[in-house]
Structure formats: C-alpha cells, structure tokens
Short mmCIF file of C-alpha atoms in Angstrom, two decimals:
data_model
loop_
_atom_site.label_atom_id
_atom_site.label_comp_id
_atom_site.label_asym_id
_atom_site.label_seq_id
_atom_site.Cartn_x
_atom_site.Cartn_y
_atom_site.Cartn_z
CA MET G 259 -56.24 198.35 -50.62
CA HIS G 260 -55.16 195.79 -48.07
CA LYS G 261 -52.52 193.32 -49.15
CA SER G 262 -54.79 190.36 -48.42
CA GLY G 263 -57.48 191.91 -50.59
CA GLN G 264 -55.03 192.39 -53.43
CA SER G 265 -53.89 188.77 -53.46
CA GLN G 266 -57.51 187.67 -53.16
CA ARG G 267 -58.54 189.63 -56.23
CA ILE G 268 -55.60 188.29 -58.20
CA GLU G 269 -56.81 184.76 -57.47
CA ILE G 270 -60.28 185.73 -58.67
CA PHE G 271 -58.79 187.13 -61.87
CA ASP G 272 -56.86 183.90 -62.39
CA GLY G 273 -60.09 181.94 -62.17
CA MET G 274 -61.77 184.34 -64.58
CA ARG G 275 -58.92 183.97 -67.06
CA GLY G 276 -59.28 180.21 -66.78
CA LEU G 277 -62.99 180.32 -67.53
CA ALA G 278 -62.42 182.80 -70.39
CA SER G 279 -59.81 180.53 -72.01
CA LEU G 280 -62.23 177.60 -71.79
CA ILE G 281 -64.97 179.70 -73.42
CA VAL G 282 -62.63 180.64 -76.26
CA MET G 283 -61.92 176.96 -76.88
CA ILE G 284 -65.65 176.12 -76.84
CA PHE G 285 -66.23 179.00 -79.25
CA HIS G 286 -63.76 177.64 -81.78
CA MET G 287 -65.19 174.15 -81.49
CA ALA G 288 -68.67 175.59 -82.14
CA VAL G 289 -67.76 177.73 -85.15
CA TRP G 290 -65.81 174.88 -86.68
CA THR G 291 -69.11 173.04 -87.10
CA VAL G 292 -71.23 174.01 -90.10
CA TYR G 293 -74.25 174.97 -88.00
CA GLY G 294 -72.25 176.90 -85.41
CA TYR G 295 -70.36 178.82 -88.08
CA SER G 296 -73.58 179.70 -89.88
CA ALA G 297 -75.17 180.92 -86.64
CA ASN G 298 -72.18 182.94 -85.46
CA GLU G 299 -71.09 184.40 -88.80
CA TYR G 300 -74.34 184.92 -90.67
CA LYS G 301 -77.06 184.57 -88.00
CA ILE G 302 -78.61 181.77 -90.04
CA PHE G 303 -79.94 179.11 -87.70
CA ALA G 304 -80.35 175.47 -88.65
CA ASN G 305 -82.81 174.87 -85.81
CA THR G 306 -84.21 176.29 -82.58
CA PHE G 307 -81.24 175.04 -80.58
CA TRP G 308 -78.78 177.22 -82.47
CA ARG G 309 -81.09 180.24 -82.39
CA VAL G 310 -81.44 179.99 -78.60
CA ALA G 311 -77.74 179.24 -78.13
CA THR G 312 -76.79 182.30 -80.20
CA GLN G 313 -79.35 185.01 -79.47
CA THR G 314 -79.95 184.62 -75.75
CA PRO G 315 -77.65 184.88 -72.69
CA VAL G 316 -76.67 181.26 -73.44
CA LYS G 317 -74.23 182.78 -75.97
CA MET G 318 -71.94 183.62 -73.05
CA ILE G 319 -71.00 179.93 -72.91
CA TRP G 320 -69.38 180.22 -76.34
CA GLY G 321 -68.81 183.97 -76.67
CA GLY G 322 -65.27 184.01 -78.06
CA ASN G 323 -64.93 187.74 -78.67
CA GLU G 324 -66.54 188.48 -75.34
CA ALA G 325 -64.07 186.20 -73.56
CA VAL G 326 -61.13 187.96 -75.23
CA LEU G 327 -62.41 191.25 -73.80
CA VAL G 328 -62.22 189.69 -70.33
CA PHE G 329 -58.49 189.12 -70.95
CA TYR G 330 -58.07 192.70 -72.17
CA ILE G 331 -59.89 194.39 -69.28
CA ILE G 332 -58.13 192.28 -66.64
CA GLY G 333 -54.84 192.83 -68.49
CA GLY G 334 -55.33 196.59 -68.42
CA PHE G 335 -56.12 196.41 -64.70
CA VAL G 336 -53.12 194.25 -63.77
CA LEU G 337 -50.57 196.04 -65.95
CA ALA G 338 -51.65 199.52 -64.85
CA ARG G 339 -51.86 198.86 -61.10
CA PRO G 340 -48.10 199.03 -60.28
CA TYR G 341 -47.76 202.40 -61.99
CA LEU G 342 -50.94 203.67 -60.34
CA ASN G 343 -49.30 202.75 -57.04
CA GLY G 344 -46.30 204.93 -57.89
CA ARG G 345 -43.83 202.62 -59.65
CA LYS G 346 -41.46 204.54 -61.91
CA LEU G 347 -41.60 203.59 -65.57
CA ASP G 348 -38.49 201.91 -66.96
CA PHE G 349 -39.90 201.38 -70.44
CA LYS G 350 -36.95 199.47 -71.89
CA SER G 351 -37.04 196.94 -69.06
CA PHE G 352 -40.84 196.72 -69.23
CA ILE G 353 -40.99 196.01 -72.96
CA ILE G 354 -38.23 193.39 -72.84
CA LYS G 355 -39.99 191.58 -69.99
CA ARG G 356 -43.28 191.89 -71.82
CA TRP G 357 -41.77 190.35 -74.96
CA ILE G 358 -40.40 187.41 -72.98
CA ARG G 359 -43.73 186.89 -71.19
CA LEU G 360 -46.06 187.40 -74.14
CA MET G 361 -44.34 187.18 -77.49
CA LEU G 362 -41.69 184.51 -76.98
CA PRO G 363 -44.29 181.76 -76.34
CA TYR G 364 -46.33 183.20 -79.23
CA VAL G 365 -43.38 182.99 -81.63
CA LEU G 366 -42.64 179.43 -80.49
CA VAL G 367 -46.22 178.21 -80.98
CA ILE G 368 -46.30 179.80 -84.44
CA ALA G 369 -43.11 177.94 -85.34
CA VAL G 370 -44.61 174.64 -84.14
CA THR G 371 -47.85 175.33 -86.03
CA VAL G 372 -46.04 176.10 -89.29
CA ILE G 373 -44.07 172.85 -89.00
CA LEU G 374 -47.31 170.93 -88.49
CA ILE G 375 -48.86 172.66 -91.50
CA ALA G 376 -45.89 171.63 -93.63
CA LEU G 377 -46.23 168.02 -92.44
CA PHE G 378 -50.01 167.54 -92.32
CA GLY G 379 -51.70 170.57 -93.90
CA ALA G 380 -52.27 168.99 -97.30
CA TRP G 381 -53.60 165.82 -95.66
CA LYS G 382 -56.05 167.83 -93.56
CA HIS G 383 -57.20 169.84 -96.55
CA ASP G 384 -57.80 166.70 -98.64
CA THR G 385 -59.61 164.58 -96.05
CA ILE G 386 -61.38 166.75 -93.44
CA ASP G 387 -64.37 168.94 -94.28
CA LEU G 388 -66.09 170.95 -91.57
CA SER G 389 -67.06 174.65 -91.61
CA GLY G 390 -65.45 177.39 -93.67
CA SER G 391 -63.71 178.69 -90.56
CA PHE G 392 -62.08 175.29 -89.97
CA ASN G 393 -61.30 174.49 -93.59
CA VAL G 394 -59.28 177.66 -94.15
CA LYS G 395 -56.88 176.70 -91.35
CA TRP G 396 -53.63 175.06 -92.49
CA LYS G 397 -54.66 175.54 -96.12
CA ARG G 398 -51.10 176.38 -97.11
CA VAL G 399 -47.67 176.93 -95.61
CA PRO G 400 -47.00 180.62 -94.91
CA ASN G 401 -44.34 182.16 -97.12
CA ALA G 402 -41.14 183.74 -95.83
CA MET G 403 -42.54 187.28 -95.81
CA GLU G 404 -45.61 186.18 -93.85
CA MET G 405 -43.41 184.38 -91.34
CA LEU G 406 -41.33 187.52 -90.85
CA LEU G 407 -44.47 189.59 -90.33
CA TYR G 408 -45.78 187.06 -87.78
CA PHE G 409 -42.59 187.28 -85.76
CA LEU G 410 -42.65 191.09 -85.92
CA GLY G 411 -46.13 191.13 -84.45
CA TYR G 412 -48.22 191.89 -87.53
CA ASP G 413 -51.57 190.13 -87.91
CA TYR G 414 -51.46 189.55 -91.67
CA SER G 415 -52.96 186.23 -92.88
CA LEU G 416 -52.96 184.81 -89.36
CA ASN G 417 -56.26 183.09 -90.08
CA ILE G 418 -54.51 180.30 -91.98
CA LEU G 419 -52.70 179.40 -88.75
CA SER G 420 -55.18 179.93 -85.94
CA GLY G 421 -58.34 181.61 -84.84
CA ALA G 422 -56.75 183.05 -81.69
CA PHE G 423 -53.39 184.57 -82.59
CA TRP G 424 -54.80 187.93 -83.74
CA SER G 425 -55.51 189.02 -80.16
CA MET G 426 -51.92 188.35 -79.11
CA VAL G 427 -50.73 190.87 -81.70
CA GLN G 428 -53.13 193.48 -80.34
CA GLU G 429 -52.04 192.86 -76.77
CA TRP G 430 -48.37 193.15 -77.70
CA ARG G 431 -48.88 196.45 -79.50
CA LEU G 432 -50.82 197.89 -76.60
CA SER G 433 -47.89 197.08 -74.32
CA PHE G 434 -46.23 200.13 -75.90
CA ILE G 435 -49.07 202.40 -74.78
CA LEU G 436 -50.54 201.19 -71.50
CA PRO G 437 -47.63 201.99 -69.12
CA PHE G 438 -47.62 205.63 -70.25
CA LEU G 439 -51.38 205.81 -69.80
CA ALA G 440 -51.08 204.34 -66.28
CA VAL G 441 -48.38 206.85 -65.34
CA ALA G 442 -50.58 209.65 -66.68
CA LEU G 443 -53.55 208.36 -64.66
CA HIS G 444 -51.38 208.29 -61.55
CA SER G 445 -50.31 211.91 -61.95
CA ASN G 446 -53.44 213.53 -63.37
CA ARG G 447 -57.19 213.64 -63.05
CA THR G 448 -58.90 210.76 -64.82
CA GLY G 449 -61.17 213.09 -66.80
CA LYS G 450 -58.20 215.02 -68.15
CA VAL G 451 -56.34 211.85 -69.20
CA LEU G 452 -59.44 210.34 -70.82
CA GLY G 453 -60.10 213.61 -72.64
CA TYR G 454 -56.65 213.58 -74.24
CA TYR G 455 -56.97 209.86 -74.93
CA ALA G 456 -60.36 210.35 -76.64
CA VAL G 457 -58.89 212.98 -78.96
CA LEU G 458 -56.00 210.65 -79.81
CA GLN G 459 -58.35 207.70 -80.30
CA VAL G 460 -60.65 209.61 -82.65
CA GLY G 461 -57.67 210.95 -84.60
CA ILE G 462 -56.13 207.52 -85.10
CA ASP G 463 -59.53 206.13 -86.07
CA ALA G 464 -59.97 208.82 -88.72
CA LEU G 465 -56.44 208.34 -90.06
CA THR G 466 -56.70 204.55 -90.28
CA ASN G 467 -60.17 204.75 -91.84
CA TRP G 468 -58.66 207.00 -94.50
CA GLY G 469 -55.85 204.48 -95.04
CA MET G 470 -58.31 201.59 -95.31
CA ARG G 471 -59.89 203.31 -98.33
CA SER G 472 -56.55 203.52 -100.11
CA ASP G 473 -55.99 201.71 -103.41
CA THR G 474 -52.52 200.83 -102.17
CA VAL G 475 -52.94 197.30 -100.84
CA TRP G 476 -50.25 197.36 -98.16
CA LEU G 477 -51.47 200.71 -96.81
CA ALA G 478 -55.07 199.50 -96.65
CA GLN G 479 -54.06 196.31 -94.83
CA LEU G 480 -51.76 198.12 -92.39
CA SER G 481 -54.43 200.71 -91.67
CA GLU G 482 -57.03 198.03 -90.99
CA SER G 483 -54.66 196.30 -88.60
CA PHE G 484 -53.88 199.45 -86.59
CA ASN G 485 -57.53 200.48 -86.66
CA ARG G 486 -58.22 197.21 -84.84
CA THR G 487 -55.49 197.96 -82.31
CA ASN G 488 -56.85 201.44 -81.72
CA TYR G 489 -60.30 200.03 -81.03
CA TYR G 490 -59.26 197.24 -78.66
CA ALA G 491 -57.13 199.68 -76.68
CA ILE G 492 -60.42 200.97 -75.27
CA PHE G 493 -60.82 197.82 -73.18
CA PHE G 494 -57.32 198.03 -71.72
CA VAL G 495 -58.11 201.64 -70.80
CA MET G 496 -61.33 200.45 -69.11
CA GLY G 497 -59.27 198.06 -66.99
CA ALA G 498 -56.71 200.76 -66.10
CA VAL G 499 -59.38 203.26 -65.04
CA LEU G 500 -61.10 200.56 -62.99
CA ALA G 501 -57.79 199.86 -61.23
CA LYS G 502 -57.38 203.53 -60.31
CA HIS G 503 -60.86 204.01 -58.89
CA LEU G 504 -61.53 200.50 -57.59
CA PRO G 505 -61.61 201.31 -53.84
CA ALA G 506 -64.22 204.07 -54.29
CA ILE G 507 -66.24 202.01 -56.76
CA ARG G 508 -66.28 199.04 -54.42
CA VAL G 509 -67.58 201.20 -51.59
CA PHE G 510 -70.41 202.38 -53.85
CA VAL G 511 -71.28 198.84 -54.95
CA ARG G 512 -71.15 197.54 -51.39
CA GLU G 513 -73.44 200.28 -50.09
CA HIS G 514 -76.07 200.15 -52.84
CA ARG G 515 -77.91 196.86 -52.87
CA GLY G 516 -80.23 198.07 -55.64
CA PHE G 517 -77.24 198.64 -57.90
CA ARG G 518 -76.03 195.09 -57.27
CA ILE G 519 -79.47 193.65 -58.06
CA LEU G 520 -79.84 195.75 -61.22
CA SER G 521 -76.33 194.76 -62.34
CA ALA G 522 -77.02 191.06 -61.76
CA TRP G 523 -80.07 191.29 -64.03
CA ALA G 524 -78.31 193.40 -66.67
CA ILE G 525 -75.05 191.43 -66.99
CA PRO G 526 -76.50 188.39 -68.85
CA PHE G 527 -77.83 190.79 -71.50
CA LEU G 528 -74.97 193.29 -71.60
CA ILE G 529 -72.16 190.79 -72.14
CA PRO G 530 -73.78 189.11 -75.21
CA SER G 531 -75.40 192.43 -76.23
CA GLN G 532 -74.57 192.19 -79.93
CA TRP G 533 -76.51 188.91 -80.13
CA ILE G 534 -79.43 190.14 -78.01
CA LEU G 535 -79.75 193.31 -80.11
CA ALA G 536 -79.72 191.26 -83.30
CA ALA G 537 -82.49 189.04 -81.93
CA LEU G 538 -84.56 192.18 -81.34
CA GLY G 539 -84.04 193.22 -84.96
CA LEU G 540 -82.06 196.34 -84.04
CA SER G 541 -79.45 197.78 -86.38
CA PHE G 542 -76.09 198.53 -84.77
CA ARG G 543 -72.32 198.46 -85.20
CA VAL G 544 -70.77 195.41 -83.58
CA ARG G 545 -68.02 197.60 -82.13
CA ASN G 546 -70.60 199.75 -80.37
CA ALA G 547 -72.29 196.66 -78.96
CA LEU G 548 -68.96 195.39 -77.67
CA LEU G 549 -68.64 198.54 -75.59
CA LEU G 550 -71.77 197.34 -73.79
CA THR G 551 -70.03 193.99 -73.42
CA GLY G 552 -67.10 195.75 -71.75
CA LEU G 553 -69.48 197.47 -69.35
CA GLY G 554 -71.09 194.13 -68.54
CA ILE G 555 -67.69 192.57 -67.83
CA ILE G 556 -66.72 195.40 -65.48
CA LEU G 557 -70.02 195.08 -63.60
CA PHE G 558 -69.40 191.34 -63.34
CA LEU G 559 -65.89 191.88 -61.95
CA LEU G 560 -67.33 194.23 -59.33
CA LEU G 561 -70.09 191.83 -58.33
CA CYS G 562 -67.59 189.01 -57.98
CA MET G 563 -65.47 191.10 -55.61
CA GLU G 564 -68.48 191.71 -53.38
CA SER G 565 -70.04 188.24 -53.56
CA PRO G 566 -68.61 185.50 -51.31
CA ARG G 567 -70.24 182.83 -53.49
CA LEU G 568 -68.81 184.15 -56.75
CA MET G 569 -65.47 184.71 -55.05
CA ALA G 570 -65.43 181.09 -53.86
CA PHE G 571 -66.41 179.89 -57.34
CA PHE G 572 -63.54 181.68 -59.06
CA LYS G 573 -61.12 180.58 -56.34
CA SER G 574 -62.14 176.92 -56.75
CA LYS G 575 -59.33 174.52 -57.59
CA PRO G 576 -60.57 173.63 -61.11
CA LEU G 577 -60.80 177.28 -62.17
CA LEU G 578 -57.48 178.21 -60.55
CA LEU G 579 -55.89 175.30 -62.41
CA LEU G 580 -57.47 176.52 -65.62
CA GLY G 581 -56.23 179.99 -64.75
CA LYS G 582 -52.70 178.65 -64.44
CA LEU G 583 -53.09 177.03 -67.87
CA SER G 584 -55.09 179.86 -69.43
CA PHE G 585 -52.30 181.51 -71.42
CA SER G 586 -50.95 178.19 -72.70
CA LEU G 587 -54.45 176.91 -73.47
CA TYR G 588 -55.25 180.08 -75.37
CA LEU G 589 -52.04 179.79 -77.39
CA THR G 590 -52.14 176.08 -78.18
CA HIS G 591 -55.77 174.98 -78.33
CA THR G 592 -56.45 175.72 -82.01
CA THR G 593 -53.27 173.98 -83.15
CA SER G 594 -54.02 171.01 -80.87
CA ILE G 595 -57.63 170.68 -81.99
CA ILE G 596 -56.82 170.90 -85.70
CA LEU G 597 -54.09 168.28 -85.35
CA PHE G 598 -56.36 165.99 -83.31
CA VAL G 599 -59.27 166.26 -85.76
CA THR G 600 -56.96 165.73 -88.74
CA PHE G 601 -55.79 162.39 -87.33
CA LEU G 602 -58.83 161.06 -85.48
CA GLY G 603 -61.17 162.36 -88.18
CA GLN G 604 -59.75 159.70 -90.49
CA VAL G 605 -61.41 156.91 -88.50
CA ILE G 606 -64.47 158.57 -86.94
CA PRO G 607 -66.69 161.45 -88.15
CA PRO G 608 -64.76 164.75 -87.93
CA GLU G 609 -67.60 166.27 -85.91
CA THR G 610 -67.16 163.56 -83.27
CA ALA G 611 -63.41 164.07 -83.27
CA LEU G 612 -64.00 167.79 -82.77
CA LEU G 613 -66.26 167.07 -79.79
CA LEU G 614 -63.55 164.87 -78.24
CA SER G 615 -60.70 167.28 -78.99
CA PRO G 616 -60.51 168.90 -75.49
CA LEU G 617 -59.25 165.52 -74.25
CA PHE G 618 -56.14 166.27 -76.31
CA ALA G 619 -56.05 170.09 -76.13
CA LEU G 620 -56.05 170.32 -72.33
CA PRO G 621 -53.09 167.93 -71.80
CA VAL G 622 -51.17 169.74 -74.55
CA ALA G 623 -51.80 173.04 -72.79
CA TYR G 624 -50.58 171.50 -69.52
CA LEU G 625 -47.37 170.26 -71.17
CA TRP G 626 -46.84 173.60 -72.91
CA GLN G 627 -47.29 175.46 -69.65
CA LYS G 628 -44.93 173.12 -67.82
CA HIS G 629 -42.14 172.92 -70.40
CA VAL G 630 -42.40 176.11 -72.49
CA GLU G 631 -44.23 178.83 -70.59
CA THR G 632 -42.43 177.95 -67.34
CA ARG G 633 -39.04 178.18 -69.06
CA CYS G 634 -39.97 181.57 -70.49
CA LEU G 635 -40.89 182.70 -66.97
CA ARG G 636 -37.56 181.40 -65.67
CA LEU G 637 -35.84 183.45 -68.34
CA LEU G 638 -37.90 186.41 -67.20
CA ASN G 639 -36.89 185.81 -63.57
CA HIS G 640 -33.25 185.57 -64.65
CA PHE G 641 -33.61 188.86 -66.48
CA LYS G 642 -35.14 190.50 -63.41
CA LYS G 643 -32.01 189.71 -61.45
#
C-alpha cells in the first residue's frame, strides 16, 4: 500500500471513530429514557416512533453495541498492521505502552467517577428518576474489593459506574492476544491461523460455559466475564484479517460494481441485523446476529475506501475533531451526563436535562483529551525514547 493511501485511510478511521463515539453517547441518552430503555431492552414500544427507531435501519443512529464493534474492528486492523508489515514483537514493550494508552486514562476516569458517586450519588438516587438503566448508575459507592478489581481490569459490577467501561476491559484483555495473532498471520496462511484460532475459540467457549453453570459464585462470574472476552475477540480478528488482505480485497471491490451496489443495499440491514430480525419475528441468538453486524461494518469500511464522497465525509473537519476526541468522549460521557442531569434535573425535568447533556459532555471530553489523554500520550512518547 502506498504511504499516502495509508495516511488517508487512517484519517477515515479517525472520522469513523468520531462518529461511533457520538452514536454511543446518543445510545446512552436514549436508553436512559423510559421509552428508549423499554424499546432497546425488552422490545416493548410506547408508540410508532420508537418501533421505527428501533426495528429499522434508523437504529444505526443509536446502535451502541454496533458502534462498539466499529471500535473493535478498526482496533484489530490498526494494531495488527505493523506486525503484518514485519515488525518484530517486543511484547513487554507493547503491553506497557498499551497500558499507558488505554488503561491509565481508564483508571483515572474511574477514580474521578467514584469520587463523584461519593459526593453526589445519594442525591442523584433520591431526586432523579429516569429509566432502570440510568437509575442503577451511582446507586452506591464501590467497595474496596470492587475498586481493586476495576483497576486490575475486571468487569465486575461496572454497571453502577458507567454503561461504557465494560468494553475497555475487553479491549485491554485482547491486547494480550492480538499481537501474537498478527505475527502468526504474517508468517502463515490465513486459513491455517484461523483454523487454529477457531479450535481455541470453541474450546474457551465450552470451558467458560461450563464455568458459568457452576454453583461457585466467583467461578461463574469469572467464566461469564472471560466468555465475553472470547466472543468479542472475533471482531478484533476480523479487523486483523482485513488488514492482511486489504490490497486484494480493495482490488476486488473496485473492479466489481455489482458487489458495491449490493453491499450498499445490504449494509443498512446487516449492521442493525439483530433489530431487523426481531421485527421479522425470527428467533436468533444476539451474538450470531452481531456477526452479521461485523460483516456489515467491514463492507462499510471497504465502500468508504472506494467512495470519494464517503471518504470526504469521514475526513471532514467535524468528524476528524470528533475522532480526536473519540477516546476521551467514550471514557467520560456517561460520567458527564449523569453529573449534568443530577444537577440540572433539580430545576428542569430530568428528561430535558438529559437532552441538553451533550452541551456539557462534549466540552468535558475536550478538556479530558487536552489535559489527561494528552499527558498520557506524552508519557507514552517519553517511554518510547
């Protein structure tokens, strides 16, 4: 791939991350309303608006889980690419850098959130009533053991803090796997690597499913957590395989106009597939439907690379700015919104405060990116020296 093409695609990915982070924020705002929570969690619709918003391609506007998969697939692509290009794996250096880049800001935002819970959690719980998803947040101060588990990267009881932190834990754990997978893809046929990976994936799934049935509480919880990690690893692998075969795939997409047209029609139904299938009355496992979502995201990435209009859209200044803020926005938006609604919801309806909350969440994300994330990156640059 030409150097100019590489930098161009990175800019596109930045814009996509920016849009994905905005969708995650919209998702949380939606499910923190009673009607949105009912539609998303139970597929019970208060009116036609919520039915259409949930069970048609419109769901992509507030598809939180789907947006997280965008992060995972792009993450797998970006992390694997250096090793696919022949970089030697220095795992100790990689994991330290990864901790500074990913987990240090995560630990800091958890610390800030716990302090805010201690100061305002009881007030929020006594005065603000929205959906069940919102009300459970900040319900109590985490105990010392929970705090230790948070800092060690374990997703136990994270729901009392935030609706977004769980995915950070998964991404951190997969940092221990992806470099080795990328090195294996560089040195071996893709089919061979995926064959071994499939055996490993099925084995871990069977083992963790066995653990989840245990009467021992800690074993059941730990097994459920690692079962989740094992599943979401699939999307990082999708991104890594895409990175390896991208030049050949792009040639195919560029030369087959019919494939591009078919993909453009399929994407709006593949990405929100779990909601479309439910609208059709079909029985399915959500995890199976999310594999279709992953396919839709990959097709969308490919179309964007071959479409000047989509390329220009994702390289636009607003989306590139959002892309720059995407990690900080993802980390801070739930804490910011809860704090904002807790205060402003005392003088105006909480639903109205929730609607206005991006006016607070976006500046907080900007300040976090400027003063926290940037310092973490400086520490990372210092370490690189």
